[in-house]
Every structure is written in C-alpha cells, then in structure tokens.
Short mmCIF file of C-alpha atoms and ligand atoms in Angstrom, two decimals:
data_model
loop_
_atom_site.label_atom_id
_atom_site.label_comp_id
_atom_site.label_asym_id
_atom_site.label_seq_id
_atom_site.Cartn_x
_atom_site.Cartn_y
_atom_site.Cartn_z
CA MET A 13 45.36 38.96 59.17
CA MET A 14 48.67 37.23 58.47
CA THR A 15 49.16 37.27 54.83
CA GLU A 16 51.42 34.22 54.46
CA MET A 17 48.47 32.12 55.77
CA VAL A 18 45.86 33.74 53.35
CA ARG A 19 45.20 32.68 49.62
CA ARG A 20 43.13 35.26 47.72
CA VAL A 21 40.88 33.97 44.89
CA GLU A 22 39.31 36.45 42.30
CA VAL A 23 35.53 35.70 41.14
CA ILE A 24 33.10 37.18 39.01
CA ASP A 25 29.39 35.91 40.03
CA SER A 26 26.82 36.16 37.52
CA HIS A 27 23.31 34.39 37.10
CA THR A 28 21.62 33.03 33.76
CA GLY A 29 18.10 32.54 34.28
CA GLY A 30 18.43 32.42 38.02
CA GLU A 31 21.01 29.76 37.96
CA PRO A 32 24.54 31.19 39.44
CA THR A 33 27.99 31.03 38.06
CA ARG A 34 31.00 31.61 39.80
CA VAL A 35 34.12 32.44 37.12
CA VAL A 36 37.41 32.26 39.02
CA ILE A 37 39.52 34.70 37.16
CA GLY A 38 42.59 34.74 39.71
CA GLY A 39 44.19 32.87 42.27
CA GLY A 40 43.16 29.39 41.03
CA PRO A 41 45.37 26.34 40.86
CA ASP A 42 48.01 25.88 38.38
CA LEU A 43 46.88 22.82 36.09
CA GLY A 44 49.72 22.77 33.64
CA ALA A 45 49.59 22.36 29.95
CA GLY A 46 47.56 20.31 27.80
CA SER A 47 43.78 19.89 26.62
CA MET A 48 41.02 20.58 29.07
CA VAL A 49 40.48 16.63 29.37
CA GLU A 50 44.02 16.44 30.77
CA ARG A 51 43.64 19.55 33.08
CA VAL A 52 40.27 18.53 34.46
CA ALA A 53 41.78 15.19 35.58
CA ARG A 54 44.60 17.06 37.37
CA PHE A 55 42.18 19.33 39.03
CA ARG A 56 40.09 16.51 40.13
CA GLU A 57 43.26 14.58 41.50
CA PHE A 58 45.28 17.42 42.94
CA HIS A 59 42.91 20.41 43.71
CA ASP A 60 39.95 18.91 44.43
CA GLU A 61 39.95 21.03 47.75
CA PHE A 62 39.87 23.98 45.85
CA ARG A 63 36.74 23.29 43.89
CA SER A 64 35.18 22.74 47.13
CA ALA A 65 36.36 25.99 48.54
CA VAL A 66 34.92 28.11 45.93
CA VAL A 67 31.33 26.61 45.49
CA ASN A 68 30.54 24.93 48.84
CA GLU A 69 29.32 26.56 51.99
CA PRO A 70 30.18 28.58 53.77
CA ARG A 71 31.60 30.52 50.70
CA GLY A 72 29.15 29.15 48.24
CA SER A 73 25.81 27.09 48.00
CA ASP A 74 24.78 23.70 46.74
CA VAL A 75 23.48 25.34 43.62
CA MET A 76 26.64 27.35 42.88
CA VAL A 77 28.44 26.21 39.54
CA GLY A 78 32.02 27.17 39.58
CA ALA A 79 33.99 27.83 36.20
CA LEU A 80 37.91 28.03 36.33
CA LEU A 81 39.27 30.16 33.37
CA CYS A 82 42.05 28.52 31.65
CA ASP A 83 44.68 29.37 29.07
CA PRO A 84 43.23 27.70 25.80
CA VAL A 85 45.44 25.30 23.62
CA ASP A 86 43.83 26.40 20.69
CA PRO A 87 44.73 30.01 19.89
CA GLU A 88 41.25 30.51 18.07
CA CYS A 89 39.62 30.02 21.55
CA VAL A 90 39.13 33.05 23.73
CA ALA A 91 39.09 30.78 26.79
CA GLY A 92 39.21 27.62 28.13
CA VAL A 93 37.13 26.61 31.10
CA ILE A 94 36.39 23.73 33.17
CA PHE A 95 32.84 23.84 35.22
CA PHE A 96 32.43 22.16 38.39
CA ASN A 97 29.91 22.15 41.18
CA ASN A 98 29.25 20.95 44.69
CA VAL A 99 29.97 17.29 44.25
CA GLY A 100 32.53 17.40 41.15
CA TYR A 101 33.12 18.30 37.51
CA LEU A 102 30.37 19.10 34.73
CA GLY A 103 31.61 18.00 31.20
CA MET A 104 29.87 21.33 29.87
CA CYS A 105 27.30 23.94 30.99
CA GLY A 106 24.85 25.74 29.04
CA HIS A 107 23.82 28.38 31.88
CA GLY A 108 27.61 28.63 33.01
CA THR A 109 28.90 29.28 29.27
CA ILE A 110 26.44 32.13 29.01
CA GLY A 111 27.49 33.30 32.33
CA LEU A 112 31.30 32.85 31.47
CA ILE A 113 30.62 34.92 28.20
CA VAL A 114 28.83 38.03 29.95
CA THR A 115 31.70 37.71 32.53
CA LEU A 116 34.25 38.14 29.82
CA ALA A 117 32.33 40.99 28.29
CA HIS A 118 32.00 42.74 31.59
CA LEU A 119 35.92 42.24 31.81
CA GLY A 120 36.28 44.17 28.84
CA ARG A 121 37.89 40.88 27.25
CA ILE A 122 35.66 40.50 24.24
CA GLY A 123 32.88 42.37 22.65
CA PRO A 124 29.99 41.27 20.44
CA GLY A 125 30.41 38.50 18.13
CA GLU A 126 31.15 34.91 17.80
CA HIS A 127 33.75 33.50 20.41
CA TYR A 128 35.35 29.81 20.72
CA VAL A 129 35.69 28.10 24.15
CA GLU A 130 37.45 24.90 25.17
CA THR A 131 35.73 22.81 27.49
CA PRO A 132 36.75 19.14 28.63
CA VAL A 133 33.71 17.79 25.96
CA GLY A 134 34.97 19.54 23.02
CA ARG A 135 35.42 23.19 21.72
CA ILE A 136 32.03 25.13 21.48
CA SER A 137 31.28 28.63 20.28
CA ALA A 138 29.14 31.38 21.57
CA ARG A 139 27.70 34.75 20.07
CA LEU A 140 27.46 37.78 22.48
CA HIS A 141 24.45 39.66 20.64
CA GLU A 142 24.34 43.62 20.82
CA SER A 143 21.20 43.04 22.95
CA GLY A 144 23.57 41.25 25.68
CA GLU A 145 21.75 38.04 24.88
CA VAL A 146 24.14 34.98 24.25
CA SER A 147 23.58 31.94 21.91
CA VAL A 148 25.47 28.76 22.94
CA PHE A 149 26.41 26.62 19.88
CA ASN A 150 26.80 23.33 21.70
CA VAL A 151 28.51 20.03 21.40
CA GLN A 152 26.79 17.24 18.90
CA SER A 153 23.63 16.06 20.96
CA TYR A 154 21.71 12.64 20.54
CA ARG A 155 19.19 10.67 21.87
CA TYR A 156 20.84 7.74 23.02
CA ARG A 157 18.05 5.27 23.91
CA GLU A 158 14.14 5.63 23.68
CA LYS A 159 11.57 4.67 26.04
CA VAL A 160 13.71 3.17 28.87
CA THR A 161 11.66 1.93 31.79
CA VAL A 162 12.98 1.56 35.42
CA ASP A 163 11.39 0.38 38.35
CA VAL A 164 11.70 2.94 41.05
CA PRO A 165 11.25 2.09 44.62
CA GLY A 166 8.08 3.84 46.18
CA ILE A 167 7.15 5.55 42.84
CA GLY A 168 6.65 2.52 40.46
CA ALA A 169 7.67 2.41 36.56
CA ILE A 170 8.91 5.45 35.32
CA THR A 171 9.53 5.77 31.47
CA GLY A 172 12.27 8.13 29.75
CA ASP A 173 14.46 8.79 26.99
CA ILE A 174 18.27 8.87 27.58
CA ALA A 175 19.98 11.69 25.77
CA TRP A 176 23.50 13.57 25.43
CA GLY A 177 23.62 17.25 25.37
CA GLY A 178 27.15 17.81 26.97
CA ASN A 179 26.02 15.97 30.00
CA TRP A 180 23.64 12.70 30.23
CA PHE A 181 19.82 13.27 30.86
CA PHE A 182 17.12 11.05 31.62
CA LEU A 183 14.05 12.93 30.03
CA ILE A 184 10.51 12.22 31.49
CA GLU A 185 7.08 13.17 29.85
CA GLU A 186 4.84 11.00 32.18
CA HIS A 187 5.40 11.38 35.63
CA GLY A 188 2.12 12.78 37.13
CA GLN A 189 3.96 15.63 38.60
CA GLU A 190 2.75 19.10 38.85
CA LEU A 191 5.86 21.19 38.05
CA SER A 192 5.61 24.22 40.09
CA LEU A 193 8.13 26.42 42.44
CA PRO A 194 6.49 25.50 45.86
CA ARG A 195 7.05 21.67 45.09
CA VAL A 196 10.73 21.80 44.63
CA ASP A 197 11.59 20.01 47.57
CA HIS A 198 9.17 16.90 46.58
CA LEU A 199 10.31 17.11 42.97
CA THR A 200 13.97 17.00 44.44
CA GLU A 201 13.44 13.94 46.31
CA PHE A 202 10.90 12.25 43.28
CA THR A 203 13.96 12.79 40.58
CA ALA A 204 16.79 11.83 43.09
CA ARG A 205 14.86 8.54 43.55
CA ILE A 206 14.84 8.04 40.01
CA MET A 207 18.60 8.60 39.68
CA GLU A 208 19.16 6.32 42.24
CA ALA A 209 17.15 3.52 40.62
CA LEU A 210 18.68 4.27 37.27
CA ALA A 211 22.26 3.47 38.65
CA ALA A 212 20.94 0.50 40.72
CA ALA A 213 19.64 -1.22 37.56
CA GLY A 214 22.89 -0.23 35.86
CA VAL A 215 21.06 2.15 33.24
CA THR A 216 23.54 4.60 31.89
CA GLY A 217 24.71 6.72 29.18
CA GLU A 218 26.77 5.47 26.20
CA GLY A 219 30.08 3.68 27.24
CA GLY A 220 28.71 3.19 30.70
CA GLN A 221 28.61 6.90 31.86
CA PRO A 222 26.56 7.48 34.84
CA ILE A 223 23.25 9.56 34.24
CA ASP A 224 23.72 12.26 36.41
CA HIS A 225 20.71 14.84 35.35
CA ILE A 226 17.19 13.67 35.60
CA GLU A 227 14.64 16.37 33.49
CA LEU A 228 10.77 16.16 34.06
CA PHE A 229 8.62 18.07 31.48
CA GLY A 230 5.33 19.69 31.75
CA PRO A 231 3.00 22.32 30.41
CA PRO A 232 4.44 25.87 30.36
CA SER A 233 3.11 28.91 32.14
CA HIS A 234 2.29 30.96 28.56
CA PRO A 235 1.12 29.37 25.28
CA TYR A 236 3.86 31.28 23.69
CA LEU A 237 6.28 28.75 25.38
CA ASP A 238 6.73 25.07 24.47
CA SER A 239 7.38 23.22 27.79
CA ARG A 240 8.41 23.73 31.56
CA ASN A 241 11.01 21.73 32.98
CA PHE A 242 12.26 20.41 36.41
CA VAL A 243 16.09 19.50 36.09
CA LEU A 244 17.73 17.66 39.01
CA CYS A 245 21.74 18.27 38.82
CA PRO A 246 24.51 15.93 40.23
CA GLY A 247 24.76 16.97 44.08
CA LYS A 248 20.84 17.23 44.53
CA SER A 249 20.46 20.59 43.55
CA TYR A 250 17.68 21.57 40.92
CA ASP A 251 18.63 23.96 37.96
CA ARG A 252 16.86 27.41 38.27
CA SER A 253 17.78 28.09 34.74
CA PRO A 254 16.06 25.97 31.94
CA CYS A 255 19.20 23.96 31.63
CA GLY A 256 21.38 24.34 28.50
CA THR A 257 22.88 21.10 28.06
CA GLY A 258 19.32 19.68 29.30
CA THR A 259 17.51 21.81 26.63
CA SER A 260 19.96 20.39 23.95
CA ALA A 261 19.34 16.88 24.89
CA LYS A 262 15.87 17.35 24.88
CA MET A 263 15.91 18.96 21.32
CA ALA A 264 18.12 16.13 20.27
CA SER A 265 15.44 13.71 21.61
CA LEU A 266 12.44 15.74 20.02
CA PHE A 267 14.28 15.66 16.65
CA ALA A 268 14.81 11.88 16.68
CA ALA A 269 11.11 11.56 17.62
CA GLY A 270 10.34 13.85 14.18
CA LYS A 271 8.82 16.25 16.71
CA LEU A 272 11.28 19.18 16.08
CA GLN A 273 12.73 20.13 12.46
CA PRO A 274 15.87 21.90 11.98
CA GLY A 275 15.68 25.67 12.79
CA GLN A 276 12.29 25.18 14.36
CA ILE A 277 12.19 27.23 17.53
CA TRP A 278 12.04 25.30 21.00
CA ARG A 279 11.18 27.75 24.02
CA GLN A 280 12.11 25.90 27.17
CA GLU A 281 10.78 27.37 30.49
CA SER A 282 12.43 26.60 33.78
CA ILE A 283 11.02 26.07 37.12
CA VAL A 284 11.36 29.39 38.25
CA GLY A 285 10.13 31.05 35.00
CA SER A 286 13.32 31.72 33.26
CA VAL A 287 13.24 30.97 29.24
CA PHE A 288 16.02 29.59 27.03
CA GLU A 289 15.07 29.74 23.10
CA GLY A 290 16.85 26.77 21.17
CA TYR A 291 16.82 25.26 17.86
CA VAL A 292 18.68 22.32 15.94
CA ALA A 293 20.81 22.46 13.08
CA LEU A 294 21.98 19.18 11.29
CA ARG A 295 25.59 18.95 9.83
CA ASP A 296 26.88 15.56 8.63
CA ASP A 297 23.63 14.16 9.62
CA ARG A 298 24.40 15.02 13.09
CA VAL A 299 22.37 17.33 15.75
CA TYR A 300 23.83 20.64 16.90
CA PRO A 301 21.73 22.41 19.29
CA THR A 302 21.97 26.21 20.05
CA ILE A 303 20.39 27.95 22.87
CA LYS A 304 20.12 31.53 23.83
CA GLY A 305 19.73 33.11 27.16
CA THR A 306 20.75 35.93 29.11
CA ALA A 307 23.05 36.36 32.07
CA TYR A 308 23.56 39.21 34.58
CA VAL A 309 27.04 40.06 36.60
CA ASN A 310 25.99 40.44 40.39
CA ALA A 311 29.46 40.44 42.11
CA GLU A 312 32.93 40.86 41.73
CA SER A 313 34.71 39.53 44.89
CA THR A 314 37.90 38.34 46.47
CA LEU A 315 37.57 34.89 48.07
CA ILE A 316 39.83 34.68 51.40
CA LEU A 317 41.18 31.36 52.06
CA ASP A 318 42.65 31.35 55.36
CA GLU A 319 44.51 28.23 56.36
CA ARG A 320 43.26 28.92 60.31
CA ASP A 321 39.83 28.58 59.15
CA PRO A 322 38.61 24.93 59.64
CA PHE A 323 36.17 25.46 56.85
CA CYS A 324 38.43 26.90 54.47
CA MET A 325 38.04 24.39 51.86
CA GLY A 326 34.49 24.36 52.03
CA ILE A 327 31.82 21.54 53.90
CA ARG A 328 32.24 18.58 51.46
CA ARG A 329 29.75 15.98 51.40
O1 PYC B 16 22.82 24.71 31.87
O2 PYC B 16 23.91 23.07 30.96
C1 PYC B 16 23.38 23.78 31.96
C2 PYC B 16 23.71 23.37 33.42
C3 PYC B 16 24.15 22.02 33.55
C4 PYC B 16 24.10 21.93 35.17
C5 PYC B 16 23.61 23.06 35.55
N1 PYC B 16 23.26 23.96 34.53
#
C-alpha cells in the first residue's frame, strides 16, 4: 500500500444498550480553536466527507453514531465532543456520551467520578460509577408544545408533545402500534411518515428547529419498568438504546404534565430490551434530566482511508 495515498484514523467502538458509538481518538480533521458550536460549523462546512467516511458504509452502517474527540475550551472539561451520524450532526447524544465516558476509561484517561464534557449544545457532566455504569447529567430539557395534532398521509391524525432533551422530539402515546422487535421495519416507515408530515406542516421545535426524532411509547416487557419506546433518528435508523436525549425529553414532558416528580425514577426500555434509568432535578425552576446506562467497548481499530478507493469517503445519501 502506498502510504502517501492512505490516511489512518484511530477509533474505539462501543455499544450502549445495543446502540453503537465510534469515538475518533486520532487522525480526525483539525477544526481549529473556538467553541464546539464553531467547530461543528467548520466540521460541517469543510470536513463533511470525513463524517461520512467514519460512519457510512462500507466501514460503518446507518445506525453508527460517530463522536469526534476534541480538545475542550474549558480546562475543567475532560473532553469536547461532536456527535454525528449517517446524515449529519447531533447536538447531544445520551447513549454516545455513555459510550464516550466508557471509552475514555478504557483508554485510562479517566477513572470513576464526575467528568465534564463540552458539546455543541452546552457543557454536560457524567459520572462513571465504580460499577462501570455511567450517569449523564443532561442539558436543560423541556416540553415546548403539548398535544399537537398533525395529519399524516395514509395514517390519519396523530397527536404528540414536542419536547427538547438535547435534540427535538415528537413524543407519541396514542399510535395503535405494537412496539416489538420483529416490527421495526414497519415502525420505521410509520414514524418516518410522521416526521415528513411534521416538516410538511411546518411543525417545528422552538425557533423553527426541525423535529428530527420521533418517539413512540408503549407498555414495557416487565412491570418493574415504566415504558418501552421506539425512536426514529435522523437518517431513518432506529435507536437500539432507549435514547438518552429522548428519555430526557420524555421525562421533561411527564414533569410538565405533573406525572413525574423530581427525583422519581423512570425506567425506559428500548425496542431491543435495554434500559436507561432516569430522573429529573429542578434548578431555578428548570428541568435537568439524568439518565444512567452501561456501555461496552467492542473494538479498537484503525480505519484506512485510501484515496484510490472509490468509496473511501463512504456511500453518502
Ligand atoms: O441517546 O441521545 C441519544 C441518541 C440520539 C440519537 C441516537 N441516540
């Protein structure tokens, strides 16, 4: 292999409740200085091919979430991070933060305790427990609009809450769907139509931001749990984990409805049966969710970007 044609990228893969995270620890683009907001803008404008190379086929898959490790601006932070997927960038990612913390511990860069991380939507902190579990203290979350009805072609009227948990969610209780793993193809189509209908009707999050996650809720598989979900992410893949930002949005919505008290535990099961445990805390009348879950490292790899390869930068949609 002619070395000058080849770029090497060091990654650590993990999964959090079945949902993969690929942390780029070396060989990523130089995004310069500044906040994570400024750096994600440069990533998007000048290095979007790199995003695709890391997470898209043939190296990755539609479900892979990437995490570019960055030097933090704030010296109190252990890392800065930019999350991305098959079609773009995520403001925040709960399962990905759990994967990032377990990866940093795997590398020997952190031990048990609390660690601050910079993201494009603000500073968050995470606690690595002695047990190996990770609690993520998420950004402020809130229900933006209650009981919004949209007419979905081929489905009919669907009503849900719009809530922020680090990403924008449409949360649906009444949908008539059985939430089970063999039905994921159907559930994907069902929720994709809702996402399209929201965009077509101009229904957005605050400030016109697109709602790019749809979350259905149903009964859990065990009485010990509170709920099971199906979450459609941008790029039309479904979250194998219970979705950290989605669980945050859900808890903020439950709190707003008077159905969840501060400190009360909420156990959210995913479509594959993995569980996040969460609660909300109130500070200055604002809701701050915490979610707890587990991740496992499953690969340490070097990605080879060979410029002679016609699919070197991934198959982009
Ligand atoms: O856990 O927040 C999350 C998440 C967002 C998209 C995929 N996972």
